[in-house]
Amino acid sequence: MDYKRNHFIPTALIKYWIIEDVNGSGIYVYDIAKKINSFVIVTQKENSLSQ
Amino acid sequence: MRNNLYVPKINETRLISVEKWFSSQETQLSKFLNKLDLLKYEPISYDLKNFSLSVQALIGLEYRSRFLIYKIHEFLKNNPTILKQISYDINLSIDKLVLEKLIKKITDETHRIMPAQLIVNKTVSNEFILCDRPVIDLDDSKCYIVGRRKLINIQKSDERNSNIRFGSEDAKFVDIFNHQLALQARDWILSSNELLLNRYIELINSNEYKESLKKDRIEIVRAKHLTTEYEIID
């Protein structure tokens, strides 16, 4: 999963769900098609996501 | 194009005009949500243009799901007669047509709802999840999930001017709304709480969710409030 470029998750909203985890700032996301549950790190500066 | 929603491409060419349009919506929505609490004390008439853009950006959340774009694309591809009816140019690519109709629908809905009344509700303890279709249809209004503990109800204003009201804090409806959000999610759901997310992943893998998939359908609706088509210039 790579959301670095394409923001399927609206950037204006995502910041309100970000939490601090031992691995960094991020959110818990479930990809329905792939049935993958993951903690995704969010880069605050770019408002982008990477796994 | 369907995999590049925020940076739309057709035939590997970036659609800069659409990209800017989406980007301006994101920016305006972000600014609006940042200062939402302060707007309690400001009459909207002072900033009506930006308020309209904010409403448009909120409405856009309903139509920008990658799932919806994919479904509409597949429907048009498999229904050439309808494609011909709604396309002003037979050589127009389906990708481009879908984006143009998307922009038109968002703009038309904005015109329809203005002047708008926004009712902001906050919750104290319970949290909302977020999904790719974060809008809940009620009888005469729509609720937009815009924060872990915040939603905005939008309806046409009974008054002459647009306005914002701040509702009372009420956590009772959060579970009901989260349930609905999970049932209408088609691409992803997210949460800041792993346990909460797992609860709704269970729902997505249930028969109730499978039943909800059967309700998905394409509806052809004529624009009511716009008189001109939008054409994307590459």
XYZ file of N, CA and C in Angstrom:
855
model
N 0.852 -1.199 0.000
C 0.000 0.000 0.000
C 0.887 1.249 0.000
N 0.676 2.098 -0.936
C 1.487 3.314 -0.976
C 0.586 4.512 -1.247
N 0.424 5.322 -0.229
C -0.444 6.482 -0.372
C 0.381 7.758 -0.517
N 1.669 7.599 -0.772
C 2.533 8.784 -0.757
C 2.079 9.836 -1.763
N 1.633 9.385 -2.889
C 1.287 10.322 -3.945
C -0.215 10.560 -4.011
N -0.932 9.465 -3.910
C -2.365 9.546 -4.185
C -3.159 9.464 -2.896
N -3.815 10.539 -2.576
C -4.481 10.630 -1.290
C -5.909 10.139 -1.384
N -6.061 8.832 -1.282
C -7.421 8.310 -1.261
C -8.119 8.766 0.022
N -7.327 8.910 1.071
C -7.869 9.409 2.331
C -7.729 10.932 2.307
N -8.836 11.669 2.436
C -8.740 13.137 2.328
C -7.726 13.718 3.313
N -6.803 14.488 2.804
C -5.739 15.036 3.657
C -6.286 15.999 4.701
N -7.402 16.638 4.362
C -7.985 17.586 5.316
C -8.539 16.876 6.546
N -8.854 15.594 6.415
C -9.481 14.860 7.521
C -8.495 14.015 8.311
N -7.495 13.484 7.627
C -6.682 12.426 8.238
C -6.006 12.863 9.538
N -5.639 14.136 9.625
C -4.896 14.583 10.807
C -5.696 14.431 12.105
N -7.015 14.402 11.972
C -7.833 14.295 13.177
C -7.873 12.868 13.738
N -7.341 11.921 12.971
C -7.330 10.525 13.451
C -5.920 10.053 13.817
N -4.926 10.877 13.568
C -3.544 10.448 13.816
C -3.278 10.316 15.312
N -2.606 9.232 15.678
C -2.189 9.060 17.078
C -0.685 8.789 17.132
N -0.130 8.963 18.302
C 1.287 8.645 18.514
C 1.399 7.185 18.944
N 2.228 6.432 18.236
C 2.458 5.036 18.568
C 3.960 4.868 18.788
N 4.359 3.711 19.313
C 5.805 3.495 19.505
C 6.563 3.562 18.183
N 5.852 3.246 17.099
C 6.497 3.271 15.772
C 6.442 4.639 15.103
N 5.698 5.562 15.702
C 5.575 6.891 15.105
C 4.131 7.357 15.090
N 3.877 8.443 14.345
C 2.515 8.965 14.241
C 1.788 8.244 13.108
N 0.574 7.844 13.379
C -0.133 7.148 12.305
C -1.570 6.825 12.638
N -2.142 5.949 11.813
C -3.545 5.550 11.964
C -3.658 4.052 11.707
N -4.719 3.442 12.220
C -5.020 2.041 11.933
C -5.965 2.006 10.739
N -5.540 1.323 9.689
C -6.331 1.283 8.451
C -6.638 -0.161 8.065
N -7.835 -0.379 7.548
C -8.191 -1.695 7.002
C -8.514 -1.537 5.524
N -7.749 -2.250 4.696
C -7.991 -2.254 3.252
C -8.997 -3.365 2.963
N -10.203 -2.985 2.530
C -11.296 -3.956 2.402
C -11.022 -4.982 1.292
N -10.539 -4.531 0.149
C -10.309 -5.456 -0.963
C -9.204 -6.459 -0.630
N -8.139 -5.950 -0.024
C -6.991 -6.829 0.272
C -7.122 -7.530 1.613
N -8.107 -7.105 2.408
C -8.308 -7.657 3.753
C -7.040 -7.537 4.589
N -6.417 -6.364 4.488
C -5.181 -6.120 5.245
C -5.440 -5.059 6.301
N -5.074 -5.398 7.508
C -5.227 -4.486 8.637
C -3.832 -4.020 9.039
N -3.586 -2.709 9.039
C -2.225 -2.273 9.346
C -2.198 -0.918 10.049
N -1.096 -0.682 10.735
C -0.849 0.644 11.292
C 0.001 1.389 10.271
N -0.508 2.493 9.792
C 0.161 3.220 8.712
C 0.773 4.506 9.269
N 2.046 4.661 9.017
C 2.753 5.862 9.478
C 2.345 7.046 8.604
N 2.050 8.157 9.230
C 1.677 9.362 8.491
C 2.785 10.393 8.637
N 3.284 10.865 7.513
C 4.287 11.922 7.527
C 3.560 13.249 7.627
N 3.689 13.896 8.756
C 2.922 15.120 9.007
C 3.197 16.204 7.976
N 4.484 16.374 7.637
C 4.871 17.482 6.765
C 4.151 17.419 5.424
N 4.109 16.213 4.860
C 3.503 16.065 3.539
C 2.071 15.583 3.632
N 1.608 15.289 4.870
C 0.287 14.702 5.033
C 0.163 13.450 4.187
N 1.233 12.689 4.116
C 1.191 11.515 3.264
C 1.378 10.265 4.108
N 1.054 9.133 3.527
C 1.085 7.874 4.255
C 2.087 6.924 3.639
N 2.710 6.131 4.502
C 3.534 5.052 3.990
C 3.501 3.921 5.001
N 3.736 2.711 4.508
C 3.630 1.571 5.389
C 4.984 1.101 5.856
N -6.695 6.308 -14.168
C -7.310 7.436 -13.489
C -7.926 7.001 -12.163
N -8.534 5.814 -12.163
C -9.239 5.370 -10.957
C -8.274 5.127 -9.799
N -7.018 4.867 -10.116
C -6.034 4.666 -9.059
C -5.279 5.944 -8.731
N -5.650 7.017 -9.369
C -4.979 8.292 -9.154
C -6.007 9.377 -8.913
N -6.724 9.226 -7.832
C -7.846 10.130 -7.620
C -7.412 11.556 -7.332
N -6.408 11.694 -6.491
C -6.000 13.036 -6.100
C -5.115 13.681 -7.167
N -4.375 12.849 -7.873
C -3.564 13.336 -8.991
C -4.094 12.632 -10.235
N -5.208 13.125 -10.787
C -5.842 12.387 -11.887
C -4.977 12.380 -13.149
N -4.906 11.204 -13.747
C -4.163 11.062 -15.007
C -5.048 10.349 -16.011
N -4.960 10.757 -17.258
C -5.601 10.017 -18.336
C -4.539 9.804 -19.397
N -4.364 8.542 -19.762
C -3.298 8.180 -20.705
C -1.946 8.730 -20.241
N -1.697 8.592 -18.938
C -0.424 9.001 -18.328
C -0.179 10.514 -18.360
N -1.205 11.280 -18.726
C -1.070 12.734 -18.695
C -1.790 13.277 -17.464
N -1.063 14.030 -16.643
C -1.689 14.607 -15.452
C -2.692 15.673 -15.860
N -3.878 15.594 -15.270
C -4.894 16.616 -15.530
C -4.695 17.732 -14.517
N -3.873 18.688 -14.887
C -3.477 19.735 -13.944
C -4.680 20.525 -13.435
N -5.625 20.811 -14.347
C -6.776 21.628 -13.933
C -7.609 20.904 -12.872
N -7.789 19.598 -13.057
C -8.574 18.824 -12.086
C -7.795 18.676 -10.779
N -6.500 18.469 -10.931
C -5.623 18.338 -9.764
C -5.715 19.601 -8.897
N -5.696 20.752 -9.556
C -5.790 22.025 -8.826
C -7.161 22.157 -8.172
N -8.165 21.699 -8.870
C -9.530 21.776 -8.340
C -9.649 20.951 -7.057
N -9.172 19.695 -7.120
C -9.196 18.836 -5.934
C -8.349 19.443 -4.815
N -7.186 19.935 -5.193
C -6.248 20.480 -4.220
C -6.850 21.694 -3.500
N -7.530 22.561 -4.277
C -8.125 23.748 -3.657
C -9.244 23.345 -2.691
N -9.933 22.251 -3.016
C -10.976 21.760 -2.117
C -10.371 21.267 -0.804
N -9.275 20.515 -0.937
C -8.595 19.996 0.264
C -8.128 21.151 1.140
N -7.529 22.154 0.500
C -6.978 23.284 1.245
C -8.088 24.041 1.964
N -9.169 24.322 1.230
C -10.261 25.073 1.822
C -10.918 24.300 2.961
N -11.096 22.994 2.758
C -11.722 22.176 3.795
C -10.838 22.156 5.045
N -9.543 22.048 4.820
C -8.598 22.026 5.934
C -8.654 23.336 6.727
N -8.652 24.466 6.016
C -8.726 25.785 6.673
C -10.035 25.915 7.433
N -11.109 25.498 6.789
C -12.438 25.624 7.387
C -12.535 24.817 8.683
N -12.056 23.572 8.641
C -12.146 22.719 9.837
C -11.242 23.239 10.953
N -10.092 23.816 10.558
C -9.165 24.361 11.566
C -9.796 25.495 12.371
N -10.584 26.326 11.665
C -11.120 27.498 12.359
C -12.617 27.368 12.664
N -13.122 26.141 12.551
C -14.563 25.922 12.709
C -15.093 26.449 14.040
N -14.387 26.157 15.119
C -14.877 26.587 16.432
C -14.929 28.108 16.553
N -14.020 28.788 15.862
C -14.005 30.255 15.932
C -15.172 30.866 15.156
N -15.680 30.113 14.167
C -16.745 30.643 13.318
C -18.049 30.859 14.076
N -18.109 30.302 15.288
C -19.291 30.488 16.133
C -19.573 31.977 16.337
N -18.511 32.747 16.308
C -18.652 34.162 16.633
C -18.583 35.079 15.411
N -18.496 34.473 14.208
C -18.357 35.309 13.002
C -19.544 35.127 12.067
N -20.197 36.215 11.673
C -21.280 36.080 10.677
C -20.715 35.598 9.346
N -21.397 34.664 8.716
C -20.889 34.076 7.475
C -20.873 35.072 6.330
N -21.759 36.046 6.388
C -21.859 36.993 5.270
C -20.529 37.702 4.999
N -19.653 37.773 6.006
C -18.356 38.415 5.802
C -17.426 37.577 4.928
N -17.704 36.283 4.851
C -16.782 35.383 4.162
C -17.574 34.363 3.340
N -18.580 34.868 2.630
C -19.513 33.968 1.958
C -18.855 33.122 0.876
N -17.895 33.724 0.149
C -17.258 32.986 -0.938
C -16.526 31.760 -0.404
N -15.725 31.978 0.638
C -14.991 30.851 1.210
C -15.925 29.850 1.883
N -17.024 30.361 2.429
C -17.996 29.444 3.038
C -18.584 28.521 1.965
N -18.923 29.092 0.805
C -19.463 28.276 -0.295
C -18.450 27.217 -0.731
N -17.192 27.622 -0.798
C -16.148 26.662 -1.179
C -16.012 25.552 -0.137
N -16.162 25.939 1.130
C -16.074 24.940 2.203
C -17.217 23.940 2.107
N -18.417 24.453 1.825
C -19.570 23.570 1.666
C -19.340 22.637 0.476
N -18.800 23.208 -0.591
C -18.514 22.399 -1.780
C -17.493 21.291 -1.462
N -16.486 21.641 -0.683
C -15.461 20.654 -0.316
C -16.051 19.552 0.556
N -16.957 19.938 1.445
C -17.625 18.925 2.276
C -18.472 17.999 1.401
N -19.245 18.596 0.509
C -20.105 17.802 -0.376
C -19.261 16.867 -1.247
N -18.093 17.357 -1.641
C -17.191 16.546 -2.457
C -16.785 15.250 -1.784
N -16.778 15.237 -0.455
C -16.386 14.021 0.256
C -17.294 12.847 -0.086
N -18.534 13.172 -0.426
C -19.495 12.101 -0.724
C -19.222 11.445 -2.078
N -18.639 12.198 -2.993
C -18.548 11.711 -4.367
C -17.140 11.324 -4.802
N -16.163 11.483 -3.916
C -14.787 11.258 -4.346
C -14.243 9.878 -4.013
N -15.135 8.986 -3.599
C -14.665 7.639 -3.278
C -14.142 6.958 -4.541
N -12.987 6.327 -4.428
C -12.413 5.594 -5.559
C -13.383 4.506 -6.026
N -14.084 3.913 -5.065
C -15.063 2.861 -5.370
C -16.158 3.393 -6.297
N -16.686 4.589 -5.969
C -17.763 5.150 -6.782
C -17.291 5.424 -8.202
N -16.102 5.997 -8.304
C -15.568 6.322 -9.630
C -15.395 5.040 -10.453
N -14.901 3.994 -9.795
C -14.704 2.716 -10.471
C -16.048 2.146 -10.942
N -17.047 2.190 -10.057
C -18.354 1.634 -10.382
C -18.994 2.369 -11.567
N -18.919 3.706 -11.528
C -19.521 4.504 -12.599
C -18.797 4.233 -13.918
N -17.477 4.141 -13.828
C -16.669 3.847 -15.022
C -17.085 2.510 -15.637
N -17.217 1.483 -14.802
C -17.575 0.151 -15.303
C -18.984 0.149 -15.889
N -19.877 0.890 -15.220
C -21.270 0.960 -15.686
C -21.330 1.576 -17.086
N -20.610 2.677 -17.280
C -20.635 3.350 -18.581
C -19.967 2.497 -19.661
N -18.927 1.796 -19.271
C -18.234 0.938 -20.231
C -19.152 -0.180 -20.716
N -19.998 -0.670 -19.804
C -20.889 -1.782 -20.145
C -22.248 -1.332 -20.665
N -22.484 -0.019 -20.688
C -23.768 0.502 -21.182
C -23.533 1.615 -22.208
N -23.088 1.209 -23.414
C -22.731 2.218 -24.426
C -23.877 3.144 -24.812
N -25.128 2.659 -24.709
C -26.270 3.508 -25.069
C -26.369 4.682 -24.097
N -26.239 4.380 -22.811
C -26.308 5.447 -21.806
C -25.090 6.359 -21.942
N -23.948 5.760 -22.208
C -22.724 6.555 -22.397
C -22.931 7.580 -23.513
N -23.557 7.143 -24.592
C -23.808 8.026 -25.729
C -24.775 9.153 -25.343
N -25.766 8.792 -24.516
C -26.781 9.781 -24.114
C -26.193 10.906 -23.262
N -25.244 10.567 -22.412
C -24.753 11.587 -21.477
C -23.451 12.234 -21.930
N -22.892 11.739 -23.027
C -21.630 12.291 -23.499
C -21.868 13.317 -24.600
N -21.234 14.465 -24.483
C -21.427 15.495 -25.502
C -20.476 15.308 -26.682
N -19.539 14.368 -26.533
C -18.567 14.121 -27.598
C -18.309 12.609 -27.643
N -18.582 11.988 -28.777
C -18.453 10.525 -28.841
C -17.005 10.065 -28.698
N -16.078 10.989 -28.938
C -14.664 10.615 -28.819
C -14.100 10.824 -27.410
N -14.936 11.349 -26.527
C -14.485 11.639 -25.169
C -14.206 10.330 -24.421
N -13.087 10.261 -23.721
C -12.779 9.046 -22.975
C -13.709 8.931 -21.768
N -13.982 7.700 -21.355
C -14.868 7.482 -20.202
C -14.233 8.083 -18.949
N -12.922 7.937 -18.816
C -12.213 8.493 -17.651
C -12.518 9.983 -17.497
N -12.385 10.689 -18.602
C -12.583 12.138 -18.571
C -14.045 12.479 -18.300
N -14.921 11.735 -18.930
C -16.352 11.970 -18.737
C -16.743 11.790 -17.261
N -16.214 10.741 -16.644
C -16.547 10.476 -15.236
C -16.073 11.639 -14.359
N -14.865 12.126 -14.605
C -14.350 13.257 -13.814
C -15.188 14.517 -14.025
N -15.572 14.764 -15.272
C -16.396 15.952 -15.552
C -17.746 15.857 -14.852
N -18.340 14.666 -14.900
C -19.643 14.485 -14.241
C -19.493 14.591 -12.723
N -18.363 14.125 -12.222
C -18.093 14.209 -10.785
C -18.050 15.667 -10.334
N -17.316 16.483 -11.085
C -17.204 17.907 -10.755
C -18.575 18.584 -10.886
N -19.288 18.200 -11.926
C -20.605 18.794 -12.153
C -21.570 18.447 -11.018
N -21.538 17.198 -10.594
C -22.449 16.761 -9.527
C -22.147 17.505 -8.218
N -20.871 17.631 -7.898
C -20.487 18.322 -6.658
C -20.924 19.784 -6.713
N -20.717 20.411 -7.866
C -21.084 21.821 -8.015
C -22.601 21.983 -7.969
N -23.302 21.085 -8.638
C -24.767 21.148 -8.667
C -25.348 20.991 -7.264
N -24.821 20.031 -6.517
C -25.300 19.803 -5.146
C -25.034 21.025 -4.265
N -23.899 21.687 -4.498
C -23.573 22.887 -3.720
C -24.590 23.984 -4.013
N -24.909 24.173 -5.288
C -25.907 25.179 -5.671
C -27.259 24.852 -5.039
N -27.573 23.559 -5.001
C -28.875 23.142 -4.478
C -29.005 23.457 -2.984
N -27.931 23.257 -2.248
C -28.025 23.357 -0.784
C -27.855 24.796 -0.275
N -27.295 25.672 -1.102
C -27.063 27.048 -0.643
C -28.344 27.888 -0.740
N -28.648 28.784 0.225
C -27.884 28.997 1.447
C -28.020 27.792 2.381
N -26.920 27.439 3.005
C -26.897 26.211 3.791
C -26.856 26.482 5.288
N -27.384 25.521 6.018
C -27.210 25.571 7.469
C -26.337 24.387 7.874
N -25.267 24.687 8.577
C -24.377 23.652 9.076
C -24.576 23.522 10.584
N -24.817 22.310 11.027
C -24.930 22.083 12.473
C -23.761 21.198 12.892
N -22.917 21.751 13.740
C -21.701 21.046 14.172
C -21.996 20.319 15.479
N -21.749 19.023 15.484
C -21.944 18.233 16.702
C -20.629 17.613 17.134
N -20.388 17.629 18.423
C -19.172 17.006 18.957
C -19.563 15.897 19.921
N -18.690 14.929 20.049
C -18.899 13.884 21.043
C -17.807 13.992 22.098
N -18.058 13.437 23.255
C -17.088 13.578 24.347
C -16.167 12.369 24.426
N -16.750 11.196 24.605
C -15.907 10.026 24.848
C -15.774 9.124 23.626
N -16.886 8.811 22.973
C -16.827 7.875 21.841
C -16.224 8.524 20.605
N -15.615 7.665 19.774
C -14.935 8.175 18.571
C -15.579 7.628 17.312
N -15.558 8.460 16.274
C -15.990 7.993 14.968
C -14.848 7.267 14.283
N -15.210 6.301 13.447
C -14.248 5.778 12.490
C -14.372 6.658 11.237
N -13.509 6.438 10.273
C -13.638 7.147 8.989
C -13.604 6.091 7.893
N -14.335 6.331 6.811
C -14.293 5.387 5.692
C -14.271 6.179 4.390
N -14.180 5.469 3.272
C -14.081 6.154 1.975
C -15.395 6.818 1.578
N -16.470 6.518 2.286
C -17.760 7.193 2.012
C -18.274 7.742 3.341
N -17.714 8.888 3.785
C -17.949 9.334 5.158
C -19.190 10.206 5.339
N -20.207 9.951 4.525
C -21.409 10.787 4.584
C -22.621 9.903 4.866
N -23.397 10.283 5.845
C -24.577 9.500 6.217
C -25.833 10.270 5.839
N -26.673 9.587 5.070
C -27.922 10.188 4.601
C -28.990 10.107 5.677
N -29.520 11.241 6.063
C -30.679 11.242 6.940
C -31.881 11.677 6.101
N -33.035 11.810 6.701
C -34.244 12.106 5.919
C -34.140 13.404 5.124
N -33.767 14.480 5.812
C -33.771 15.779 5.150
C -32.411 16.467 5.187
N -31.396 15.720 5.553
C -30.057 16.317 5.625
C -29.008 15.228 5.500
N -27.750 15.659 5.478
C -26.650 14.697 5.406
C -25.645 15.006 6.491
N -25.048 13.958 7.050
C -24.047 14.136 8.097
C -22.671 13.785 7.545
N -21.736 14.683 7.724
C -20.374 14.501 7.235
C -19.451 14.291 8.431
N -18.776 13.146 8.459
C -17.835 12.866 9.544
C -16.554 13.633 9.234
N -16.195 14.574 10.082
C -15.035 15.427 9.780
C -13.968 15.378 10.866
N -14.153 14.537 11.856
C -13.150 14.423 12.912
C -13.446 13.218 13.770
N -12.488 12.863 14.585
C -12.667 11.709 15.455
C -13.873 11.909 16.382
N -14.121 13.152 16.722
C -15.240 13.446 17.619
C -16.128 14.573 17.079
N -16.180 14.685 15.775
C -16.929 15.810 15.219
C -17.658 15.412 13.934
N -18.905 15.844 13.814
C -19.607 15.674 12.543
C -20.366 16.953 12.224
N -20.605 17.150 10.943
C -21.337 18.328 10.497
C -22.577 17.872 9.744
N -23.702 18.376 10.183
C -24.966 18.099 9.515
C -25.250 19.273 8.570
N -25.477 18.971 7.300
C -25.742 20.046 6.333
C -27.162 19.930 5.802
N -27.871 21.032 5.819
C -29.187 21.077 5.194
C -29.403 22.471 4.603
N -30.401 22.578 3.762
C -30.693 23.888 3.199
C -31.241 24.783 4.310
N -30.762 26.002 4.355
C -31.165 26.902 5.433
C -32.598 27.392 5.241
N -33.346 27.443 6.321
C -34.701 28.006 6.269
C -34.638 29.527 6.223
N -33.484 30.039 6.637
C -33.327 31.486 6.655
C -32.765 31.959 5.318
N -32.684 33.267 5.163
C -32.219 33.817 3.889
C -30.707 33.600 3.703
N -30.010 33.564 4.813
C -28.547 33.453 4.753
C -28.060 32.101 5.273
N -26.849 31.764 4.828
C -26.203 30.567 5.370
C -25.830 30.821 6.824
N -25.793 29.771 7.597
C -25.406 29.944 8.999
C -24.843 28.647 9.570
N -24.163 28.791 10.695
C -23.603 27.621 11.386
C -24.182 27.589 12.796
N -24.664 26.433 13.193
C -25.143 26.244 14.561
C -24.253 25.193 15.234
N -24.119 25.308 16.512
C -23.326 24.325 17.243
C -24.257 23.513 18.137
N -24.404 22.228 17.803
C -25.339 21.363 18.521
C -24.785 20.938 19.870
N -25.640 20.316 20.625
C -25.212 19.856 21.944
C -24.385 18.579 21.807
N -23.552 18.367 22.784
C -22.711 17.172 22.743
C -23.555 15.952 23.062
N -23.420 14.952 22.234
C -24.238 13.767 22.409
C -23.487 12.563 21.852
N -23.180 11.630 22.708
C -22.370 10.487 22.273
C -23.213 9.283 21.891
N -24.509 9.366 22.089
C -25.347 8.172 21.925
C -25.379 7.657 20.486
N -25.273 8.594 19.547
C -25.440 8.171 18.154
C -24.146 7.668 17.516
N -23.018 7.752 18.213
C -21.737 7.428 17.588
C -21.676 5.966 17.136
N -22.099 5.055 17.991
C -22.060 3.634 17.621
C -22.947 3.351 16.408
N -24.105 4.003 16.391
C -25.042 3.803 15.267
C -24.411 4.309 13.969
N -23.806 5.486 14.059
C -23.173 6.060 12.868
C -21.964 5.224 12.431
N -21.167 4.772 13.380
C -20.008 3.949 13.026
C -20.447 2.659 12.332
N -21.525 2.085 12.826
C -22.081 0.869 12.222
C -22.444 1.143 10.757
N -23.119 2.265 10.540
C -23.530 2.637 9.182
C -22.310 2.926 8.293
N -21.325 3.613 8.868
C -20.108 3.925 8.096
C -19.419 2.640 7.629
N -19.338 1.663 8.521
C -18.681 0.391 8.158
C -19.483 -0.334 7.076
N -20.810 -0.271 7.183
C -21.642 -0.958 6.178
C -21.521 -0.313 4.801
N -21.302 1.002 4.761
C -21.227 1.661 3.450
C -19.785 1.824 2.958
N -18.818 1.419 3.764
C -17.408 1.475 3.324
C -17.190 0.455 2.213
N -16.463 0.838 1.177
C -16.195 -0.083 0.090
C -14.698 -0.203 -0.221
N -13.912 0.722 0.301
C -12.494 0.744 -0.036
C -11.633 0.576 1.219
N -11.871 1.431 2.201
C -11.084 1.363 3.442
C -11.885 1.931 4.614
N -11.497 1.509 5.811
C -11.949 2.185 7.024
C -10.707 2.450 7.862
N -10.756 3.470 8.687
C -9.620 3.751 9.556
C -10.105 4.218 10.916
N -9.202 4.088 11.879
C -9.514 4.526 13.234
C -8.204 4.869 13.935
N -8.320 5.617 15.011
C -7.139 5.873 15.825
C -7.052 4.840 16.947
N -8.013 3.919 16.959
C -8.088 2.927 18.024
C -8.159 1.527 17.399
N -7.172 0.704 17.686
C -7.094 -0.608 17.044
C -8.294 -1.496 17.400
N -8.703 -1.454 18.663
C -9.835 -2.294 19.096
C -11.120 -1.879 18.394
N -11.292 -0.551 18.281
C -12.481 -0.033 17.599
C -12.477 -0.467 16.134
N -11.313 -0.362 15.495
C -11.212 -0.770 14.088
C -11.543 -2.255 13.946
N -11.004 -3.080 14.847
C -11.244 -4.526 14.768
C -12.731 -4.861 14.883
N -13.447 -4.076 15.701
C -14.883 -4.312 15.858
C -15.599 -4.145 14.511
N -15.178 -3.130 13.750
C -15.866 -2.876 12.482
C -15.298 -3.706 11.333
N -14.083 -4.216 11.493
C -13.577 -5.189 10.508
C -14.432 -6.455 10.593
N -14.792 -6.819 11.806
C -15.682 -7.975 12.003
C -16.997 -7.769 11.269
N -17.531 -6.551 11.386
C -18.797 -6.243 10.712
C -18.637 -6.347 9.194
N -17.503 -5.862 8.687
C -17.277 -5.893 7.240
C -17.165 -7.335 6.729
N -16.785 -8.235 7.578
C -16.694 -9.642 7.177
C -17.960 -10.439 7.537
N -19.034 -9.722 7.837
C -20.267 -10.401 8.248
C -21.265 -10.496 7.092
N -22.322 -11.273 7.297
C -23.398 -11.380 6.298
C -24.143 -10.060 6.141
N -24.230 -9.304 7.231
C -24.928 -8.014 7.163
C -24.246 -7.108 6.137
N -22.918 -7.135 6.128
C -22.173 -6.316 5.156
C -22.407 -6.832 3.730
N -22.393 -8.171 3.590
C -22.636 -8.752 2.257
C -24.009 -8.336 1.732
N -24.983 -8.288 2.616
C -26.326 -7.852 2.221
C -26.317 -6.388 1.778
N -25.526 -5.580 2.478
C -25.473 -4.148 2.133
C -24.884 -3.931 0.735
N -24.031 -4.842 0.296
C -23.438 -4.714 -1.043
C -24.509 -4.816 -2.138
N -25.559 -5.573 -1.821
C -26.622 -5.777 -2.820
C -27.396 -4.497 -3.093
N -27.286 -3.528 -2.169
C -28.035 -2.274 -2.352
C -27.291 -1.283 -3.250
N -26.048 -1.576 -3.582
C -25.279 -0.667 -4.450
C -25.910 -0.609 -5.837
N -26.160 0.579 -6.303
C -26.716 0.714 -7.652
C -26.334 2.063 -8.235
N -26.339 2.118 -9.540
C -26.037 3.363 -10.242
C -27.355 4.065 -10.549
N -27.419 5.328 -10.250
C -28.640 6.092 -10.506
C -28.278 7.253 -11.436
N -29.053 7.429 -12.479
C -28.788 8.551 -13.397
C -29.701 9.711 -13.026
N -29.090 10.820 -12.640
C -29.855 11.971 -12.166
C -29.501 13.190 -13.003
N -30.507 13.879 -13.453
C -30.272 15.081 -14.249
C -29.889 16.244 -13.331
N -28.886 17.020 -13.730
C -28.501 18.195 -12.952
C -29.643 19.199 -12.962
N -29.920 19.790 -11.799
C -31.064 20.692 -11.705
C -30.664 22.153 -11.572
N -29.482 22.389 -11.091
C -29.130 23.759 -10.719
C -28.020 24.359 -11.573
N -27.488 23.571 -12.496
C -26.457 24.111 -13.389
C -27.010 24.160 -14.804
N -26.641 25.171 -15.521
C -27.165 25.304 -16.881
C -26.098 24.961 -17.924
N -24.858 24.869 -17.499
C -23.792 24.587 -18.464
C -22.998 23.351 -18.054
N -22.421 22.697 -19.046
C -21.554 21.546 -18.786
C -20.181 22.028 -18.357
N -19.449 21.169 -17.679
C -18.043 21.450 -17.392
C -17.206 20.625 -18.356
N -16.207 21.258 -18.939
C -15.302 20.500 -19.805
C -13.890 20.639 -19.270
N -13.239 19.509 -19.078
C -11.868 19.541 -18.580
C -10.927 19.828 -19.748
N -10.129 20.856 -19.611
C -9.141 21.175 -20.645
C -7.816 20.548 -20.212
N -7.279 19.677 -21.034
C -6.023 18.982 -20.681
C -4.864 19.972 -20.570
